[in-house]
Amino acid sequence: MNVVKEYFWDFIGLFYPTTCRACNSVLNKGETWICSNCMLDMPKSDYWTDKNNPVNQLFWGKTPIQFASAFLLFSKGSRYRKLIHSLKYKNDQESGIRLGALYGKEIAKQSEYPKIDYIIPVPLHPKKQKKRGYNQSDCIAEGLSETMKIEYLNNVLVRIKNTQTQTKKHKDERWENVKGVFDVQNIDFVKGKHVLLVDDVITTGATIEHCALALIEKANCKVSIGCLARA
Ligand SMILES: [Zn+2]
């Protein structure tokens, strides 16, 4: 950056300091997005190193998933929840891309991790996406794609029914609520390929399991799962 420009932004920074999106402390020079402390303390799960991890176990005896993991584990009141919340509800797409990129970096280091052909985000219903302006899972997929060096496709898996939110539903209701909601288009792109399905938060796994089933049944895909956080 040229010197004049740099002074200008330092000057502006006096009045509008940029704060860490997790803990709200003022960012130091050279820090962007979140502060160094929050970067270091990130509650990473390490689930991508262990095939017997609790997220993978959600699918045991139900749907044949190759490898499932979540990037972060939140304790109650964790400041990192804010990142996911602002990604979903406050147009903070950058947090999704950056977290996705960090997650992808970890997966890419893992030589035992299965070889993935494409990354596929869990879709929103077109109406919902129009209202929100973006799909938060697209942001995560974009970040993962950047560091895993694997293309992401958001024109394959589609949501054909607009469902009510899952948050207040019990386990069985969640399963019924997402039945027949997803469909697969442009099947030739992914036929027989190994795809990494991507979502923000995994709770019971019902939504993502229906996505996986659609891809397995309609396009004969192998499916792995990567979520930003485990609720
Ligand atoms: Zn911070």
GROMACS .gro file of C-alpha atoms and ligand atoms in nm:
model
  232
    1MET     CA    1   0.000   0.000   0.000
    2ASN     CA    2   0.134   0.345  -0.070
    3VAL     CA    3   0.228   0.555   0.230
    4VAL     CA    4  -0.038   0.822   0.189
    5LYS     CA    5  -0.308   0.557   0.165
    6GLU     CA    6  -0.171   0.381   0.473
    7TYR     CA    7  -0.174   0.705   0.676
    8PHE     CA    8  -0.523   0.769   0.558
    9TRP     CA    9  -0.649   0.433   0.685
   10ASP     CA   10  -0.457   0.469   1.014
   11PHE     CA   11  -0.629   0.803   1.057
   12ILE     CA   12  -0.973   0.660   0.980
   13GLY     CA   13  -0.894   0.372   1.218
   14LEU     CA   14  -0.869   0.622   1.507
   15PHE     CA   15  -1.237   0.695   1.470
   16TYR     CA   16  -1.364   0.364   1.343
   17PRO     CA   17  -1.138   0.095   1.483
   18THR     CA   18  -1.187  -0.249   1.337
   19THR     CA   19  -1.277  -0.501   1.602
   20CYS     CA   20  -1.234  -0.875   1.630
   21ARG     CA   21  -1.551  -1.042   1.508
   22ALA     CA   22  -1.531  -1.301   1.786
   23CYS     CA   23  -1.429  -1.109   2.101
   24ASN     CA   24  -1.482  -0.746   1.993
   25SER     CA   25  -1.136  -0.628   2.102
   26VAL     CA   26  -0.973  -0.369   1.878
   27LEU     CA   27  -0.759  -0.533   1.611
   28ASN     CA   28  -0.389  -0.458   1.599
   29LYS     CA   29  -0.206  -0.364   1.286
   30GLY     CA   30  -0.174  -0.668   1.063
   31GLU     CA   31  -0.472  -0.843   1.217
   32THR     CA   32  -0.780  -0.881   1.002
   33TRP     CA   33  -1.113  -1.047   1.073
   34ILE     CA   34  -1.033  -1.191   1.419
   35CYS     CA   35  -0.753  -1.112   1.666
   36SER     CA   36  -0.444  -1.333   1.713
   37ASN     CA   37  -0.571  -1.462   2.048
   38CYS     CA   38  -0.899  -1.577   1.901
   39MET     CA   39  -0.710  -1.731   1.611
   40LEU     CA   40  -0.488  -1.929   1.853
   41ASP     CA   41  -0.767  -2.035   2.091
   42MET     CA   42  -0.997  -2.162   1.819
   43PRO     CA   43  -1.175  -2.471   1.958
   44LYS     CA   44  -1.083  -2.707   1.675
   45SER     CA   45  -1.226  -3.058   1.709
   46ASP     CA   46  -0.953  -3.256   1.529
   47TYR     CA   47  -1.239  -3.485   1.415
   48TRP     CA   48  -1.093  -3.497   1.063
   49THR     CA   49  -0.809  -3.709   1.201
   50ASP     CA   50  -1.037  -3.975   1.351
   51LYS     CA   51  -1.293  -4.180   1.164
   52ASN     CA   52  -1.463  -4.282   1.492
   53ASN     CA   53  -1.542  -3.923   1.587
   54PRO     CA   54  -1.887  -3.835   1.731
   55VAL     CA   55  -2.010  -3.666   1.412
   56ASN     CA   56  -1.928  -3.974   1.207
   57GLN     CA   57  -2.110  -4.184   1.467
   58LEU     CA   58  -2.434  -3.993   1.402
   59PHE     CA   59  -2.463  -4.185   1.075
   60TRP     CA   60  -2.356  -4.531   1.187
   61GLY     CA   61  -2.612  -4.797   1.100
   62LYS     CA   62  -2.814  -4.543   0.900
   63THR     CA   63  -2.653  -4.390   0.593
   64PRO     CA   64  -2.322  -4.502   0.439
   65ILE     CA   65  -2.110  -4.190   0.486
   66GLN     CA   66  -1.738  -4.217   0.402
   67PHE     CA   67  -1.609  -3.959   0.650
   68ALA     CA   68  -1.791  -3.698   0.856
   69SER     CA   69  -1.640  -3.428   1.073
   70ALA     CA   70  -1.704  -3.083   1.219
   71PHE     CA   71  -1.438  -2.812   1.240
   72LEU     CA   72  -1.519  -2.643   1.573
   73LEU     CA   73  -1.665  -2.756   1.903
   74PHE     CA   74  -1.846  -2.489   2.099
   75SER     CA   75  -1.876  -2.478   2.473
   76LYS     CA   76  -2.165  -2.283   2.622
   77GLY     CA   77  -2.133  -1.909   2.565
   78SER     CA   78  -1.834  -1.953   2.333
   79ARG     CA   79  -1.736  -1.631   2.154
   80TYR     CA   80  -1.693  -1.830   1.833
   81ARG     CA   81  -2.071  -1.885   1.812
   82LYS     CA   82  -2.092  -1.523   1.711
   83LEU     CA   83  -1.902  -1.595   1.390
   84ILE     CA   84  -2.153  -1.857   1.280
   85HIS     CA   85  -2.445  -1.640   1.387
   86SER     CA   86  -2.325  -1.341   1.188
   87LEU     CA   87  -2.249  -1.567   0.892
   88LYS     CA   88  -2.610  -1.688   0.895
   89TYR     CA   89  -2.801  -1.378   0.989
   90LYS     CA   90  -2.582  -1.068   0.946
   91ASN     CA   91  -2.443  -1.100   0.598
   92ASP     CA   92  -2.095  -1.179   0.733
   93GLN     CA   93  -2.000  -1.398   0.439
   94GLU     CA   94  -1.632  -1.337   0.506
   95SER     CA   95  -1.646  -1.539   0.830
   96GLY     CA   96  -1.782  -1.838   0.637
   97ILE     CA   97  -1.513  -1.817   0.372
   98ARG     CA   98  -1.232  -1.772   0.625
   99LEU     CA   99  -1.349  -2.052   0.856
  100GLY     CA  100  -1.400  -2.278   0.555
  101ALA     CA  101  -1.047  -2.203   0.436
  102LEU     CA  102  -0.899  -2.286   0.780
  103TYR     CA  103  -1.098  -2.609   0.792
  104GLY     CA  104  -0.987  -2.705   0.441
  105LYS     CA  105  -0.624  -2.645   0.535
  106GLU     CA  106  -0.655  -2.900   0.816
  107ILE     CA  107  -0.826  -3.158   0.595
  108ALA     CA  108  -0.570  -3.109   0.317
  109LYS     CA  109  -0.289  -3.194   0.564
  110GLN     CA  110  -0.452  -3.530   0.643
  111SER     CA  111  -0.311  -3.794   0.412
  112GLU     CA  112  -0.564  -4.058   0.529
  113TYR     CA  113  -0.860  -3.835   0.444
  114PRO     CA  114  -1.051  -3.980   0.146
  115LYS     CA  115  -0.992  -3.824  -0.195
  116ILE     CA  116  -1.272  -3.580  -0.273
  117ASP     CA  117  -1.381  -3.496  -0.630
  118TYR     CA  118  -1.622  -3.209  -0.559
  119ILE     CA  119  -1.745  -2.996  -0.272
  120ILE     CA  120  -2.123  -2.949  -0.253
  121PRO     CA  121  -2.292  -2.699  -0.019
  122VAL     CA  122  -2.628  -2.780   0.142
  123PRO     CA  123  -2.871  -2.561  -0.055
  124LEU     CA  124  -3.131  -2.318   0.072
  125HIS     CA  125  -3.472  -2.299  -0.091
  126PRO     CA  126  -3.450  -2.035  -0.371
  127LYS     CA  127  -3.707  -1.819  -0.191
  128LYS     CA  128  -3.507  -1.822   0.130
  129GLN     CA  129  -3.182  -1.755  -0.052
  130LYS     CA  130  -3.338  -1.459  -0.232
  131LYS     CA  131  -3.448  -1.317   0.100
  132ARG     CA  132  -3.109  -1.368   0.266
  133GLY     CA  133  -2.915  -1.268  -0.043
  134TYR     CA  134  -2.672  -1.560  -0.022
  135ASN     CA  135  -2.637  -1.917   0.098
  136GLN     CA  136  -2.406  -1.940   0.398
  137SER     CA  137  -2.299  -2.292   0.294
  138ASP     CA  138  -2.177  -2.154  -0.039
  139CYS     CA  139  -1.939  -1.930   0.157
  140ILE     CA  140  -1.803  -2.225   0.355
  141ALA     CA  141  -1.768  -2.429   0.035
  142GLU     CA  142  -1.581  -2.141  -0.127
  143GLY     CA  143  -1.329  -2.133   0.160
  144LEU     CA  144  -1.284  -2.510   0.163
  145SER     CA  145  -1.241  -2.508  -0.212
  146GLU     CA  146  -0.965  -2.248  -0.186
  147THR     CA  147  -0.742  -2.448   0.049
  148MET     CA  148  -0.837  -2.801  -0.058
  149LYS     CA  149  -0.790  -2.701  -0.425
  150ILE     CA  150  -1.112  -2.879  -0.515
  151GLU     CA  151  -1.394  -2.730  -0.719
  152TYR     CA  152  -1.729  -2.663  -0.553
  153LEU     CA  153  -2.060  -2.709  -0.730
  154ASN     CA  154  -2.378  -2.535  -0.621
  155ASN     CA  155  -2.590  -2.638  -0.919
  156VAL     CA  156  -2.620  -3.008  -0.837
  157LEU     CA  157  -2.805  -3.041  -0.510
  158VAL     CA  158  -3.127  -2.838  -0.492
  159ARG     CA  159  -3.392  -2.780  -0.228
  160ILE     CA  160  -3.733  -2.832  -0.384
  161LYS     CA  161  -3.946  -2.773  -0.074
  162ASN     CA  162  -3.927  -2.481   0.163
  163THR     CA  163  -3.937  -2.622   0.514
  164GLN     CA  164  -3.987  -2.468   0.853
  165THR     CA  165  -3.678  -2.410   1.060
  166GLN     CA  166  -3.541  -2.716   1.235
  167THR     CA  167  -3.423  -2.540   1.550
  168LYS     CA  168  -3.726  -2.597   1.768
  169LYS     CA  169  -3.802  -2.948   1.649
  170HIS     CA  170  -3.732  -3.282   1.815
  171LYS     CA  171  -3.521  -3.550   1.654
  172ASP     CA  172  -3.808  -3.745   1.491
  173GLU     CA  173  -3.984  -3.429   1.375
  174ARG     CA  174  -3.661  -3.309   1.216
  175TRP     CA  175  -3.637  -3.627   1.013
  176GLU     CA  176  -3.998  -3.600   0.887
  177ASN     CA  177  -3.957  -3.228   0.821
  178VAL     CA  178  -3.681  -3.275   0.562
  179LYS     CA  179  -3.814  -3.585   0.385
  180GLY     CA  180  -3.834  -3.535   0.005
  181VAL     CA  181  -3.692  -3.185   0.034
  182PHE     CA  182  -3.377  -3.231  -0.177
  183ASP     CA  183  -3.326  -3.329  -0.538
  184VAL     CA  184  -3.022  -3.375  -0.763
  185GLN     CA  185  -2.978  -3.191  -1.095
  186ASN     CA  186  -2.698  -3.207  -1.352
  187ILE     CA  187  -2.642  -3.564  -1.239
  188ASP     CA  188  -2.372  -3.625  -1.503
  189PHE     CA  189  -2.135  -3.386  -1.321
  190VAL     CA  190  -2.122  -3.598  -1.009
  191LYS     CA  191  -2.224  -3.948  -1.115
  192GLY     CA  192  -2.015  -4.198  -0.918
  193LYS     CA  193  -1.796  -3.920  -0.772
  194HIS     CA  194  -1.693  -3.869  -0.411
  195VAL     CA  195  -1.842  -3.544  -0.285
  196LEU     CA  196  -1.790  -3.348   0.035
  197LEU     CA  197  -2.124  -3.214   0.158
  198VAL     CA  198  -2.090  -2.889   0.347
  199ASP     CA  199  -2.312  -2.717   0.604
  200ASP     CA  200  -2.274  -2.464   0.887
  201VAL     CA  201  -2.388  -2.645   1.200
  202ILE     CA  202  -2.466  -3.011   1.253
  203THR     CA  203  -2.714  -3.109   1.525
  204THR     CA  204  -2.895  -3.440   1.468
  205GLY     CA  205  -2.762  -3.461   1.112
  206ALA     CA  206  -3.116  -3.508   0.968
  207THR     CA  207  -3.090  -3.236   0.701
  208ILE     CA  208  -2.750  -3.336   0.575
  209GLU     CA  209  -2.844  -3.705   0.585
  210HIS     CA  210  -3.132  -3.639   0.345
  211CYS     CA  211  -2.892  -3.452   0.116
  212ALA     CA  212  -2.653  -3.747   0.130
  213LEU     CA  213  -2.931  -3.995   0.053
  214ALA     CA  214  -3.040  -3.795  -0.252
  215LEU     CA  215  -2.682  -3.791  -0.387
  216ILE     CA  216  -2.628  -4.161  -0.315
  217GLU     CA  217  -2.961  -4.278  -0.458
  218LYS     CA  218  -2.984  -4.048  -0.760
  219ALA     CA  219  -2.620  -4.007  -0.864
  220ASN     CA  220  -2.450  -4.307  -0.707
  221CYS     CA  221  -2.214  -4.072  -0.521
  222LYS     CA  222  -1.983  -4.151  -0.235
  223VAL     CA  223  -2.050  -3.890   0.031
  224SER     CA  224  -1.836  -3.735   0.303
  225ILE     CA  225  -1.956  -3.457   0.532
  226GLY     CA  226  -1.788  -3.144   0.661
  227CYS     CA  227  -1.966  -2.897   0.892
  228LEU     CA  228  -1.824  -2.584   1.049
  229ALA     CA  229  -1.950  -2.663   1.395
  230ARG     CA  230  -2.110  -2.927   1.611
  231ALA     CA  231  -2.401  -2.790   1.811
  232ZN      ZN  232  -1.065  -1.180   1.941
   0.00000   0.00000   0.00000
